[in-house]
Coordinates of C-alpha atoms and ligand atoms in Angstrom, one line a residue:
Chain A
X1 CA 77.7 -78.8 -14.3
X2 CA 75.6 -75.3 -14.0
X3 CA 73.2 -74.4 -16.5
X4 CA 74.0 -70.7 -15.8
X5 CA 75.8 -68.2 -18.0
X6 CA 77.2 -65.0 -16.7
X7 CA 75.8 -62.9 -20.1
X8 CA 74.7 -59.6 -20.4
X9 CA 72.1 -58.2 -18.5
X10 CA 69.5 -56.3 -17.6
X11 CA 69.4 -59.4 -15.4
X12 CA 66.6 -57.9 -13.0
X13 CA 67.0 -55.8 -9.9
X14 CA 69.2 -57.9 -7.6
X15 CA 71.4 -60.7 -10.2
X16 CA 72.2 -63.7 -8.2
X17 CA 76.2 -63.8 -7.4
X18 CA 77.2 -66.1 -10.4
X19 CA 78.7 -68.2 -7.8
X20 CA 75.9 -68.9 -6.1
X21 CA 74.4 -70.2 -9.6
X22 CA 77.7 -72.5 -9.4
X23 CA 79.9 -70.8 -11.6
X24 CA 83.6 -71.5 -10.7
X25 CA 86.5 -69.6 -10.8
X26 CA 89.3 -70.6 -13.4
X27 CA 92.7 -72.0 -12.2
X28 CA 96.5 -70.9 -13.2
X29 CA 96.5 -70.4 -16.8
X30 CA 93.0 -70.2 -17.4
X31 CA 89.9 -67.7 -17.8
X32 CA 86.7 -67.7 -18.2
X33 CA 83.9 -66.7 -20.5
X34 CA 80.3 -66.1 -19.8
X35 CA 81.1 -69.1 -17.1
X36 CA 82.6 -71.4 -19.0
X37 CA 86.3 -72.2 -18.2
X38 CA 88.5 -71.4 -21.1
X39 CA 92.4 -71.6 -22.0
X40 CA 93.8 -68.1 -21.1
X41 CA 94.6 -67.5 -24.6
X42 CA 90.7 -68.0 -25.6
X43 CA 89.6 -65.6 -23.1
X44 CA 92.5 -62.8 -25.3
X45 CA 91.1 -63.2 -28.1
X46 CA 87.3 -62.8 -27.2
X47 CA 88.0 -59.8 -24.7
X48 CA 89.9 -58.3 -28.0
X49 CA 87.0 -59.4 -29.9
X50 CA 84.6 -57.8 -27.6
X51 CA 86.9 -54.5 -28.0
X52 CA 86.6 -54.3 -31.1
X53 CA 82.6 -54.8 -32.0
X54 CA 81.7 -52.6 -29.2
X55 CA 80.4 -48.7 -29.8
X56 CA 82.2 -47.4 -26.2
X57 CA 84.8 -49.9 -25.6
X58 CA 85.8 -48.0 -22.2
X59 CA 88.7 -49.2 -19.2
X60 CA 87.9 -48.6 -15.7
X61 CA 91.2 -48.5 -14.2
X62 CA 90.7 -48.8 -10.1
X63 CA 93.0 -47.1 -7.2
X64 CA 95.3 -50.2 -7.1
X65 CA 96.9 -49.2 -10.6
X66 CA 95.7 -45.3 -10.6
X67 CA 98.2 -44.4 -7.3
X68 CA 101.8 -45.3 -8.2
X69 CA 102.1 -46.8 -4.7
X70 CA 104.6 -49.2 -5.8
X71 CA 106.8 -50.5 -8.4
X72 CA 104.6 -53.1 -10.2
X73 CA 101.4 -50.9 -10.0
X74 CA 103.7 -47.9 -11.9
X75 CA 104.3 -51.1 -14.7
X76 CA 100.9 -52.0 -14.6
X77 CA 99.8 -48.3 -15.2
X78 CA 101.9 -48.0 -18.1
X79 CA 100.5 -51.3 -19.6
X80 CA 96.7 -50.1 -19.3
X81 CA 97.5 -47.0 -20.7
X82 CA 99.3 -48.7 -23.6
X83 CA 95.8 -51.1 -23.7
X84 CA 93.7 -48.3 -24.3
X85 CA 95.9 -46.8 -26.8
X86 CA 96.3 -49.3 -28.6
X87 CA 92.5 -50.1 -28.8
X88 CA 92.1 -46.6 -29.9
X89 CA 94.3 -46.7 -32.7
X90 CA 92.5 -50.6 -33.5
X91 CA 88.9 -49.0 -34.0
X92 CA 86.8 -47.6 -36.9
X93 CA 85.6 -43.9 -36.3
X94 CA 82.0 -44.7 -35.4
X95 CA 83.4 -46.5 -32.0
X96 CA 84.4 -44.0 -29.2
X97 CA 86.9 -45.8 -26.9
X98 CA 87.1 -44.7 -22.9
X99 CA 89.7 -44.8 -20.5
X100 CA 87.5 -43.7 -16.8
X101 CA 89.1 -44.2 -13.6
X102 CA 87.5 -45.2 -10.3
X103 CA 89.9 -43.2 -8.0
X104 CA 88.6 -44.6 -4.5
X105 CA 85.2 -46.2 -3.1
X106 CA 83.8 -43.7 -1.1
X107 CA 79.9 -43.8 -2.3
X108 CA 79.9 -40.4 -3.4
X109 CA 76.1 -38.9 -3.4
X110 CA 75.7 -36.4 -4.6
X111 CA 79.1 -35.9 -6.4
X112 CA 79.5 -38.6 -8.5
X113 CA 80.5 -37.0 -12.2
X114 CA 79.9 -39.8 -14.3
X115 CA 81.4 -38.0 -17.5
X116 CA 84.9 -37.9 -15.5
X117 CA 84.8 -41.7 -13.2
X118 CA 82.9 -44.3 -12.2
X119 CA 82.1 -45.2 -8.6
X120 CA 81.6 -49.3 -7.4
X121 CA 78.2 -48.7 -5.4
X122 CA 76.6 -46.9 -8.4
X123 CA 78.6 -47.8 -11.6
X124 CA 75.8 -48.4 -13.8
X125 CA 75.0 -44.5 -14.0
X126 CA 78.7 -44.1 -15.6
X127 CA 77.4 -47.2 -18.1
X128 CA 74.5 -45.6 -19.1
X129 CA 75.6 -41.8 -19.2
X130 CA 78.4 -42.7 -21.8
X131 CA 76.3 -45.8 -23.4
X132 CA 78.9 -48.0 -22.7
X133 CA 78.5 -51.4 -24.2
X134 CA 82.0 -52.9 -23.1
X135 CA 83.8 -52.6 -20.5
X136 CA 87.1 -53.7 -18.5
X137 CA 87.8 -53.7 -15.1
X138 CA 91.9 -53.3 -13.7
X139 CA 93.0 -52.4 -10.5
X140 CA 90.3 -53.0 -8.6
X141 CA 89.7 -55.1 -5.5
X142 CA 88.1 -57.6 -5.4
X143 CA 85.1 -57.0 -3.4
X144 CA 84.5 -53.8 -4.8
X145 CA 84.6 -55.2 -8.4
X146 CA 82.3 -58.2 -7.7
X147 CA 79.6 -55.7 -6.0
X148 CA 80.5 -53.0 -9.3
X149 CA 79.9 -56.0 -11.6
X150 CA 77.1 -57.6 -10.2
X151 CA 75.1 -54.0 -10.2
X152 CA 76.3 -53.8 -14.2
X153 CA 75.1 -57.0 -15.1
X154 CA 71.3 -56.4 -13.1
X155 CA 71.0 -53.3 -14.9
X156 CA 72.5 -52.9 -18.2
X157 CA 73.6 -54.8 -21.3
X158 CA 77.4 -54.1 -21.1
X159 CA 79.6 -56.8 -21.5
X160 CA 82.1 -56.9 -18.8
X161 CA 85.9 -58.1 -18.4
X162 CA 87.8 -58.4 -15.6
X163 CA 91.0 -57.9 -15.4
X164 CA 92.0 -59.6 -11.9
X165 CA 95.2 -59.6 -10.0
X166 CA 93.9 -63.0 -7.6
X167 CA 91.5 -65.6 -8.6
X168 CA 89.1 -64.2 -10.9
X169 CA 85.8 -63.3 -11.0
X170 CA 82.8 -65.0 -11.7
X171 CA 80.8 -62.2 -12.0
X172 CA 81.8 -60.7 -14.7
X173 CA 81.4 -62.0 -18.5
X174 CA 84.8 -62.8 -18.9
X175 CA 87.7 -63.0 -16.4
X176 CA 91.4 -63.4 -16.6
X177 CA 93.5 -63.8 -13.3
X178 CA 96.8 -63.5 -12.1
X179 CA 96.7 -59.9 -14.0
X180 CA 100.3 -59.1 -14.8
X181 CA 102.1 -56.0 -17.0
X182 CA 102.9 -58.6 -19.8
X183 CA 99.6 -60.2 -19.6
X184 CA 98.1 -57.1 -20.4
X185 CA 100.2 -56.0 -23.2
X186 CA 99.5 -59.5 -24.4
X187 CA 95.8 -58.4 -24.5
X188 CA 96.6 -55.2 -26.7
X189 CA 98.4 -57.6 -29.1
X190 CA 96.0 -59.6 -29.5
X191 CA 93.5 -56.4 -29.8
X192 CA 96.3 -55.5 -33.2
X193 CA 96.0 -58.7 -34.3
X194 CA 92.8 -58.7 -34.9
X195 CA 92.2 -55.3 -35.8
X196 CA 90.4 -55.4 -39.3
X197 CA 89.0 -58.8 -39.0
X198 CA 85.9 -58.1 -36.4
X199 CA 83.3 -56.4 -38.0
X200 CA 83.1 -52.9 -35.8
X201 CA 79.7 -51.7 -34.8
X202 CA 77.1 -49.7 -37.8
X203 CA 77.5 -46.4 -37.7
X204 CA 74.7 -45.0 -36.3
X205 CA 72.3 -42.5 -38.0
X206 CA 71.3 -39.2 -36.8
X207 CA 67.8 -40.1 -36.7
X208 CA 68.7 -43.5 -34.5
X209 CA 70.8 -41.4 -32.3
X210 CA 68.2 -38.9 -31.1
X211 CA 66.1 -41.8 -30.6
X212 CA 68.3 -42.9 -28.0
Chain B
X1 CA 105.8 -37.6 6.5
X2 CA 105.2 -36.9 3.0
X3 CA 102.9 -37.2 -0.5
X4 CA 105.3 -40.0 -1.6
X5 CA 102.0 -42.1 -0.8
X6 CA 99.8 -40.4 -2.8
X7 CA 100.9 -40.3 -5.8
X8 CA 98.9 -40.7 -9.7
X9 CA 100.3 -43.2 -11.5
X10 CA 101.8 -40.2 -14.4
X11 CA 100.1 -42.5 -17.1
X12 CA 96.6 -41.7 -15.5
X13 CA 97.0 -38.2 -14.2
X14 CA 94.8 -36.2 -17.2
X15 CA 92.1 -38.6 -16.8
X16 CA 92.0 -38.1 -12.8
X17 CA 88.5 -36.2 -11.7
X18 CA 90.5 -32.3 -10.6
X19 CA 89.5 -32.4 -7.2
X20 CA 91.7 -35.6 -6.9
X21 CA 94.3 -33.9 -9.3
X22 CA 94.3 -31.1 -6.7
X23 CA 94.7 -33.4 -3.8
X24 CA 98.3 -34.8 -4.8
X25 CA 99.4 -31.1 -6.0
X26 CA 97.5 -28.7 -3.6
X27 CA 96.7 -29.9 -0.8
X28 CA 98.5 -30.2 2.6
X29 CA 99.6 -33.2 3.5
X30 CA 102.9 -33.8 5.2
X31 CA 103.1 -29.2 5.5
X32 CA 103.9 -29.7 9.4
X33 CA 102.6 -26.1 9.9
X34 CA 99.0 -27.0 8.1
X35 CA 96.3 -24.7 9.8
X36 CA 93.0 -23.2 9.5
X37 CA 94.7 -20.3 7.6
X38 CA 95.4 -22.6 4.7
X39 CA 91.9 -22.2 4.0
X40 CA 91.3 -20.4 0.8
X41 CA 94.8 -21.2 -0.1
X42 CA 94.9 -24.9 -0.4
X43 CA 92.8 -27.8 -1.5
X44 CA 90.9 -28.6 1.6
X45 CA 90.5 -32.4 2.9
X46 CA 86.7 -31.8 2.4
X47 CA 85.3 -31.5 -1.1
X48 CA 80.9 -31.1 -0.7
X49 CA 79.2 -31.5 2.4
X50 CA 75.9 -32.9 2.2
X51 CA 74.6 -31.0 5.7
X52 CA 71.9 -28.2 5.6
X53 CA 72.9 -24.9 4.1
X54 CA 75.1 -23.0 6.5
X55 CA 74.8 -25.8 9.1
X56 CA 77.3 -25.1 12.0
X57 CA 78.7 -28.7 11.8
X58 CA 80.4 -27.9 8.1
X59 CA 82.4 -25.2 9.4
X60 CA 83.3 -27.1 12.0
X61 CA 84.5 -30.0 9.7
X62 CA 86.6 -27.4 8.0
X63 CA 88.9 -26.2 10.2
X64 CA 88.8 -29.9 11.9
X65 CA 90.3 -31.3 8.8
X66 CA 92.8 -28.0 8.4
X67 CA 94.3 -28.3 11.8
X68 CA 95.0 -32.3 12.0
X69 CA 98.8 -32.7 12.0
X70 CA 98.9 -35.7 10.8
X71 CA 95.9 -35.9 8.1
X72 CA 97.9 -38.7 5.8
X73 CA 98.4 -40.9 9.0
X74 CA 95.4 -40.3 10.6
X75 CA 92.2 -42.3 10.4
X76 CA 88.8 -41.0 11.6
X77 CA 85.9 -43.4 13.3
X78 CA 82.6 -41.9 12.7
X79 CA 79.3 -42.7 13.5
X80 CA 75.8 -42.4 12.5
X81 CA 74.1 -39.1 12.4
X82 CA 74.5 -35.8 10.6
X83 CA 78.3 -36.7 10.2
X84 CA 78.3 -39.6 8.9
X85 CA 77.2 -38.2 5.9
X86 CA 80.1 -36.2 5.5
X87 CA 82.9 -38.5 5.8
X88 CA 82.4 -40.0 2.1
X89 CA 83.8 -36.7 0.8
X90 CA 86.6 -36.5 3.5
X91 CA 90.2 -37.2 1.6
X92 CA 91.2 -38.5 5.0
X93 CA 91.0 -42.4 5.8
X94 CA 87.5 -43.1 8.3
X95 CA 85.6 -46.0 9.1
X96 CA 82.0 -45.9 9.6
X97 CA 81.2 -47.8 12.7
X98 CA 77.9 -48.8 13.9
X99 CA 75.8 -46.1 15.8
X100 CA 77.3 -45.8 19.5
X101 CA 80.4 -48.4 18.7
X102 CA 82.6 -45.3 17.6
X103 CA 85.1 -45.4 21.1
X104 CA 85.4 -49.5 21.0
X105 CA 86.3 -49.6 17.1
X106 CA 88.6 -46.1 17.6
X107 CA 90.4 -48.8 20.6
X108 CA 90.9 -51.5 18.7
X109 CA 92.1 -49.7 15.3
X110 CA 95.0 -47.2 17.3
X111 CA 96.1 -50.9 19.4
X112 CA 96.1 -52.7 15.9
X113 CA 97.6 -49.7 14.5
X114 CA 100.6 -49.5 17.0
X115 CA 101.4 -53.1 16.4
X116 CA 101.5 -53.0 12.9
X117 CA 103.3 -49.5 12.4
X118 CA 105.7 -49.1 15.9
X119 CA 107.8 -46.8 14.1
X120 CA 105.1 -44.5 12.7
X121 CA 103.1 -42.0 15.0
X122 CA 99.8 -43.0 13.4
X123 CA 96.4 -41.0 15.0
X124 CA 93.2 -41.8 15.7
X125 CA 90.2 -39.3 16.0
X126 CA 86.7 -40.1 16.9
X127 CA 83.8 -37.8 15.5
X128 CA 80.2 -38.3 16.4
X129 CA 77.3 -36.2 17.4
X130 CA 76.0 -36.3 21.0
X131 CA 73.2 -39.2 20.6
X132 CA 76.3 -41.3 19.3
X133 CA 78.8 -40.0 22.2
X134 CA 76.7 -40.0 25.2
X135 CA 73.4 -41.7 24.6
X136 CA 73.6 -44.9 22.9
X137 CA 77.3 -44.7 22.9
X138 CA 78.1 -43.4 26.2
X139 CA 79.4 -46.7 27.6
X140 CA 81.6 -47.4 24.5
X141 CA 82.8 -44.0 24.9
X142 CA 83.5 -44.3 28.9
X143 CA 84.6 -47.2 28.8
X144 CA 87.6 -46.4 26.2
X145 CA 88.2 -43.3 28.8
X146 CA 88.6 -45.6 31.5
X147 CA 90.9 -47.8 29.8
X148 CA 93.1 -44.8 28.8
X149 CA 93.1 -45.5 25.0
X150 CA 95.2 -42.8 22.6
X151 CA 92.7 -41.5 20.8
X152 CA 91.0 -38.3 20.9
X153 CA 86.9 -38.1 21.1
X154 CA 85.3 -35.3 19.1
X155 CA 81.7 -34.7 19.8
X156 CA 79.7 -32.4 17.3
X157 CA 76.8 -31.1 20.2
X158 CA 74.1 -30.4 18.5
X159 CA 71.7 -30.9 21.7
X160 CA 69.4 -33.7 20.0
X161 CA 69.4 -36.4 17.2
X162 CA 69.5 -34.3 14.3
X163 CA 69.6 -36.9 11.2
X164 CA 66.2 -38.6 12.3
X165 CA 64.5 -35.4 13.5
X166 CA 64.9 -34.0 16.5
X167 CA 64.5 -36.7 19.3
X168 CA 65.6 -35.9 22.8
X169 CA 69.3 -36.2 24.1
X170 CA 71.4 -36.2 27.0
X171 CA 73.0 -33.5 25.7
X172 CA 69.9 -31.4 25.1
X173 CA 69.1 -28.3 27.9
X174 CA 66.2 -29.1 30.2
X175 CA 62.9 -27.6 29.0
X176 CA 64.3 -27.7 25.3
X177 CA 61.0 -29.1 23.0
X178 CA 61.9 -30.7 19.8
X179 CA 60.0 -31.7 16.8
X180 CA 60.1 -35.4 17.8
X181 CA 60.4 -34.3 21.8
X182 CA 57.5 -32.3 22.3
X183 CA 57.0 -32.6 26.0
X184 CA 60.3 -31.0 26.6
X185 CA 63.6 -32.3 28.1
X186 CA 63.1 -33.4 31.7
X187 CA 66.6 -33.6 32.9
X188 CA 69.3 -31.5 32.7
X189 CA 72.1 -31.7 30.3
X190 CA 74.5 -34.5 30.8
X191 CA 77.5 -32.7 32.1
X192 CA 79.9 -35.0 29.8
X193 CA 82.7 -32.8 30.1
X194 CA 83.2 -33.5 33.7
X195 CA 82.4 -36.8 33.2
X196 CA 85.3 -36.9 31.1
X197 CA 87.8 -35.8 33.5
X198 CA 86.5 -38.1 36.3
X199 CA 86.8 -41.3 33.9
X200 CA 90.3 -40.3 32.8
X201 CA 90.4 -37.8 30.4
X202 CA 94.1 -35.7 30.1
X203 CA 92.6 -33.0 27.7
X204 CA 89.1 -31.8 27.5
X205 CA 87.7 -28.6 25.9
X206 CA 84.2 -27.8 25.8
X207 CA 83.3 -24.7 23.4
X208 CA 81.9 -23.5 20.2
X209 CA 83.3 -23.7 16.6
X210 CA 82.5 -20.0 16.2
X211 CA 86.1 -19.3 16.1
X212 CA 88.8 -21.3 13.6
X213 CA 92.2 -20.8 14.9
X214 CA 90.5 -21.7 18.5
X215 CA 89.2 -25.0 17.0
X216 CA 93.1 -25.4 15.3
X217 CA 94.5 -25.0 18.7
X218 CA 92.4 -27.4 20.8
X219 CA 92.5 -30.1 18.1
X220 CA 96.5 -30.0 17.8
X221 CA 96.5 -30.0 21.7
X222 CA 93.8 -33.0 21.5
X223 CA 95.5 -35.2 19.5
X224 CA 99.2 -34.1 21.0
X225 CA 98.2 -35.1 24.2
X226 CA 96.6 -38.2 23.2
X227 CA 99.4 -39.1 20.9
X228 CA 101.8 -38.9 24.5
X229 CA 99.4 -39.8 27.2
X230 CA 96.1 -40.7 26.7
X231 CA 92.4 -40.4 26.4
X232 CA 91.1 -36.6 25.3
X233 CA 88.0 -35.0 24.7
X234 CA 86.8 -32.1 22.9
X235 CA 82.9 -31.4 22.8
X236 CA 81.3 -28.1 20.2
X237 CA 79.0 -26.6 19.8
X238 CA 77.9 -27.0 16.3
X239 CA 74.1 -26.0 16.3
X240 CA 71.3 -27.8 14.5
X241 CA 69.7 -24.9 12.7
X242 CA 67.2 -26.6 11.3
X243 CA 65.9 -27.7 14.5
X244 CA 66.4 -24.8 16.5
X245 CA 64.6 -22.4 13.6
X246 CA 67.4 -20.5 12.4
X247 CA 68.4 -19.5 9.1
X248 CA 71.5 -20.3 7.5
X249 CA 73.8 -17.1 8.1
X250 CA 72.6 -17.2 11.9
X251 CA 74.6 -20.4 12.7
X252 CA 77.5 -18.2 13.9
X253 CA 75.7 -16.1 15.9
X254 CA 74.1 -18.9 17.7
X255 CA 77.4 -19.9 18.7
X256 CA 78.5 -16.4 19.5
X257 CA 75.5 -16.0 22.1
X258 CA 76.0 -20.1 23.5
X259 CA 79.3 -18.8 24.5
X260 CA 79.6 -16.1 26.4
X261 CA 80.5 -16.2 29.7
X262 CA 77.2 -17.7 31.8
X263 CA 76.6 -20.0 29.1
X264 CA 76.5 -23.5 28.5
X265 CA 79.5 -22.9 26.0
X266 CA 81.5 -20.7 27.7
X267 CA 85.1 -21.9 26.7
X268 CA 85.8 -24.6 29.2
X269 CA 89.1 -26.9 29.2
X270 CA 90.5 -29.5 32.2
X271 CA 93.8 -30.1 31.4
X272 CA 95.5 -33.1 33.4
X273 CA 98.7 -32.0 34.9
X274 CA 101.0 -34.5 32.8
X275 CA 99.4 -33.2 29.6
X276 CA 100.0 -29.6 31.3
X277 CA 103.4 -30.8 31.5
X278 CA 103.5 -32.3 28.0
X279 CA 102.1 -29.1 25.7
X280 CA 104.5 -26.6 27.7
X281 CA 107.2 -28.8 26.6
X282 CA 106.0 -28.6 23.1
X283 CA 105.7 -24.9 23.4
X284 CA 109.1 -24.6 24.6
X285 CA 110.3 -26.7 22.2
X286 CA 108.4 -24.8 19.5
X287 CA 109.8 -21.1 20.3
X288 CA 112.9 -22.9 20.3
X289 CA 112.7 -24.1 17.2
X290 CA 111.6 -20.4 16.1
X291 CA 113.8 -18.4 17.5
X292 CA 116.9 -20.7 15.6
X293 CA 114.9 -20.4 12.3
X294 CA 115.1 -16.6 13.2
X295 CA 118.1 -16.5 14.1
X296 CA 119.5 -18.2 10.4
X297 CA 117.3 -16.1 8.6
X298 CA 119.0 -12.9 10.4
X299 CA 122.5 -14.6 9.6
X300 CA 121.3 -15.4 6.2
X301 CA 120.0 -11.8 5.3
Ligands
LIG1 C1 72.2 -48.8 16.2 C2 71.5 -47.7 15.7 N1 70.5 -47.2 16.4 C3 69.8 -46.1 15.9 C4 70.0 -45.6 14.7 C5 69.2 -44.5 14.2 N2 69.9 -43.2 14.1 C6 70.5 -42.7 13.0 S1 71.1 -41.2 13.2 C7 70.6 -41.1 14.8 C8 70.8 -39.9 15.6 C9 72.1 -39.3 15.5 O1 72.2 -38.3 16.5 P1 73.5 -37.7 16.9 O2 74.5 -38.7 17.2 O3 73.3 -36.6 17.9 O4 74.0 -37.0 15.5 P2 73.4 -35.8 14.7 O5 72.6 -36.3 13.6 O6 72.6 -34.9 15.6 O7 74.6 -35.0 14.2 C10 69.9 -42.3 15.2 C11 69.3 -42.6 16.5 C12 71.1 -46.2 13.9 N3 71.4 -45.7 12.7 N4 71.7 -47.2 14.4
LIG2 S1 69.8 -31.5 10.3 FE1 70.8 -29.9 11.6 S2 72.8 -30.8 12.2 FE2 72.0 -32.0 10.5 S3 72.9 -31.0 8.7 FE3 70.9 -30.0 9.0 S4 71.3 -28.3 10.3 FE4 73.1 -29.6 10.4
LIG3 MG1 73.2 -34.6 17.6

């Protein structure tokens, strides 16, 4: 078995594809965290977990859930939405959740506003700009999310979860698959459920902040 | 046609960037009578160009994108060049093919396309800059003539290789010295136009951009006639005026001096007699369709 862990980065410049490293994707009923296969229930509760102790707990919903161009996209809309409300009402006042879509994947120089979205071929800038330290990704495919997450993990320290509709991915820190409406109002249960038992981030002082 | 497929999921729509927010609520698609006058009006299908100040080709993207009929069915094939640099902040679907392979990719995608939507009149327009078109491309290009593919080829003329320079082109005048050309053009210019209509072309305009509702009646015809028929071929004039030393507000007039009557862009068009056929039946079809909208509004009043 691998050695490797899909963890945080700054990795370096170009991050080996965690399946190059041997890092497999989970089957039915199963996630996986930092590479390591999991029960799907294990991989809830650390993604609410990782909710809840991060400063800019943030959702990037992609075009597959943003456009209603079908029934179970509408659902899953209304289950991210409920996600992110949900992790909103869960966290202390220091910790600024975000909900930032990625509308298409047009590589958008100069445009990209990374206050308003996030774009796959430069996603880190969005990262950085709102010092996001965790992040989910819903509605996006596939290919696009494995380049997105691959460029997070080479050049910043988020912690990222991916929400997937196929097989997974083994790029990111911690994957479900077979994403479904129910499976993610499962995941903002779980984020109430343990609301008050992770310790949320310190607040930070003024003199820290202007530090950077 | 309609927005049905472009809709925000309501749960998302206040987080949606505005110009996207504008697109599903502003913008033109499925209005059959879209034009170059909804300009100013409506959300165009062009957010920011990244070309030169006041370069030609911007304008000329404008009024393209305002006069397609068909923009939420349509998919562009671009190329590499000036253009190319364009189409990532085009609301219309495009694929970036590889420098000259423009005409074979634009073949293959409307063939694909009419197998997997028969019911659906789905277009196909080519837009590349003359290196692409008749240089490196020109046997791609020919060859999709020759086959009588229904798509419609746009060439942005700019006379040279803009995006790495100024290198010579076939489409370039004879004499004409460029940055990266300094010995001056030895040939003259490729006479594509005509070229066009010997390898099969049913539709082909050659002018400037200088005027919009011009450029909205050539494209319409373009792609009609393509739609029906086959190949078609528009090639403007859309001057590099970074190359040819002009300042930004002098692009127009550029365009306004290439075209008068002995010039190279004099307004030129070859119109097969099938398509000739084909866009009076439209017209006909068109007053008819007036005059009975008249006609109810009178009974109506
Ligand atoms: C296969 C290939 N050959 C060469 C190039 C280099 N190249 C990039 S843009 C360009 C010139 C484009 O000229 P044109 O088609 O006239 O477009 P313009 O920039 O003038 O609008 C060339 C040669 C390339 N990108 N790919
Ligand atoms: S280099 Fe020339 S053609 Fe290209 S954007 Fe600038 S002015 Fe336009
Ligand atoms: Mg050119």
């Amino acid at each position: 078995m691998t050695q490797y862990r899909v963890l945080p980065g700054p990795e370096h410049f170009l991050p080996p594809s965690a399946a190059s490293m041997g890092i497999k994707l989970p089957n039915p009923g199963e996630g996986h965290i930092h590479g390591v296969i999991v029960p799907e229930e294990q991989a809830m509760e650390e993604a609410a977990r990782q909710f809840l102790m991060a400063r800019v707990p943030t959702i990037f919903p992609g075009p597959l859930v943003l456009w209603a161009w079908n029934e179970k996209a509408a659902k899953k809309a209304t289950a991210v939405r409920h996600l992110y409300e949900t992790i909103k009402e869960c966290v202390a006042p220091q910790q600024k959740p975000m909900l930032i879509p990625m509308p298409d994947y047009r590589p958008k120089y100069p445009k990209i506003n990374p206050e308003v979205e996030i774009n796959p071929n430069h996603p880190n800038l969005t990262i950085w700009h709102n010092k996001i330290d965790c992040c989910m990704f819903v509605g996006v495919h596939c290919h696009q999310a494995n380049l997105s997450l691959k460029i997070i993990r080479g050049g910043t320290n988020c912690f990222t979860i991916a929400m997937c509709a196929q097989a997974g991915h083994e790029d990111a820190m911690l994957s479900f698959r077979d994403a479904t409406p129910e499976k993610i109002m499962r995941l903002a249960e779980w984020v109430r459920k343990l609301k008050g038992s992770v310790k949320p981030p310190e607040v930070v002082s003024k003199k820290e902040k202007s530090a950077g | 046609m309609s927005k049905e497929r472009i809709k925000i999921a309501p749960e998302f729509f206040d987080i949606m960037p505005p110009e996207y927010q504008d697109l599903v609520t502003k913008a033109t698609y499925g209005n059959e009578q879209r034009g170059w006058k909804d300009i100013g009006t409506s959300k165009e299908l062009i957010e920011e160009h990244s070309l030169c100040a006041g370069c030609p080709e911007s304008m000329a993207f404008r009024y393209i994108l305002a006069s397609l009929p068909n923009p939420e069915d349509t998919v562009m094939v671009g190329s590499t060049g000036c253009t190319s640099l364009v189409f990532p902040h085009v609301a219309i679907h495009n694929i970036h093919s590889l420098f000259g392979n423009q005409n074979a990719v634009a073949s293959g995608l409307k063939r694909a396309l009419m197998v997997r939507f028969p019911g659906r009149v789905k277009d196909v327009v080519v837009l590349a800059g003359d290196g692409a078109t008749v240089d490196i491309g020109l046997d791609m290009t020919m060859q999709a003539w020759f086959r009588q593919e229904k798509f419609t080829t746009i060439c942005f003329d700019n006379e040279l290789y803009a995006n790495t320079g100024g290198q010579e082109s076939g489409l370039m005048q004879k004499g004409f010295v460029a940055k990266m050309a300094p010995v001056g053009k030895g040939f003259e210019k490729v006479r594509l136009p005509e070229i066009a209509r010997e390898a099969g072309c049913h539709y082909i305009v050659n002018c400037t951009v200088s005027k919009p509702s011009l450029i909205e009646k050539v494209v319409k015809n373009a792609i009609y006639v393509a739609r029906e028929l086959g190949p078609t071929y528009l090639q403007l004039y859309t001057p590099c005026i970074l190359e040819i030393g002009k300042n930004s507000m002098e692009g127009l007039q550029e365009m306004r001096d290439a075209e008068k009557p002995t010039e190279r862009f004099a307004y030129k068009e070859y119109i097969s007699e099938p398509a000739k056929q084909l866009l009076a039946e439209m017209a006909a079809k068109d007053k008819e369709k007036k005059a009975a909208a008249k006609q109810l509004a009178s009974q109506g009043a």
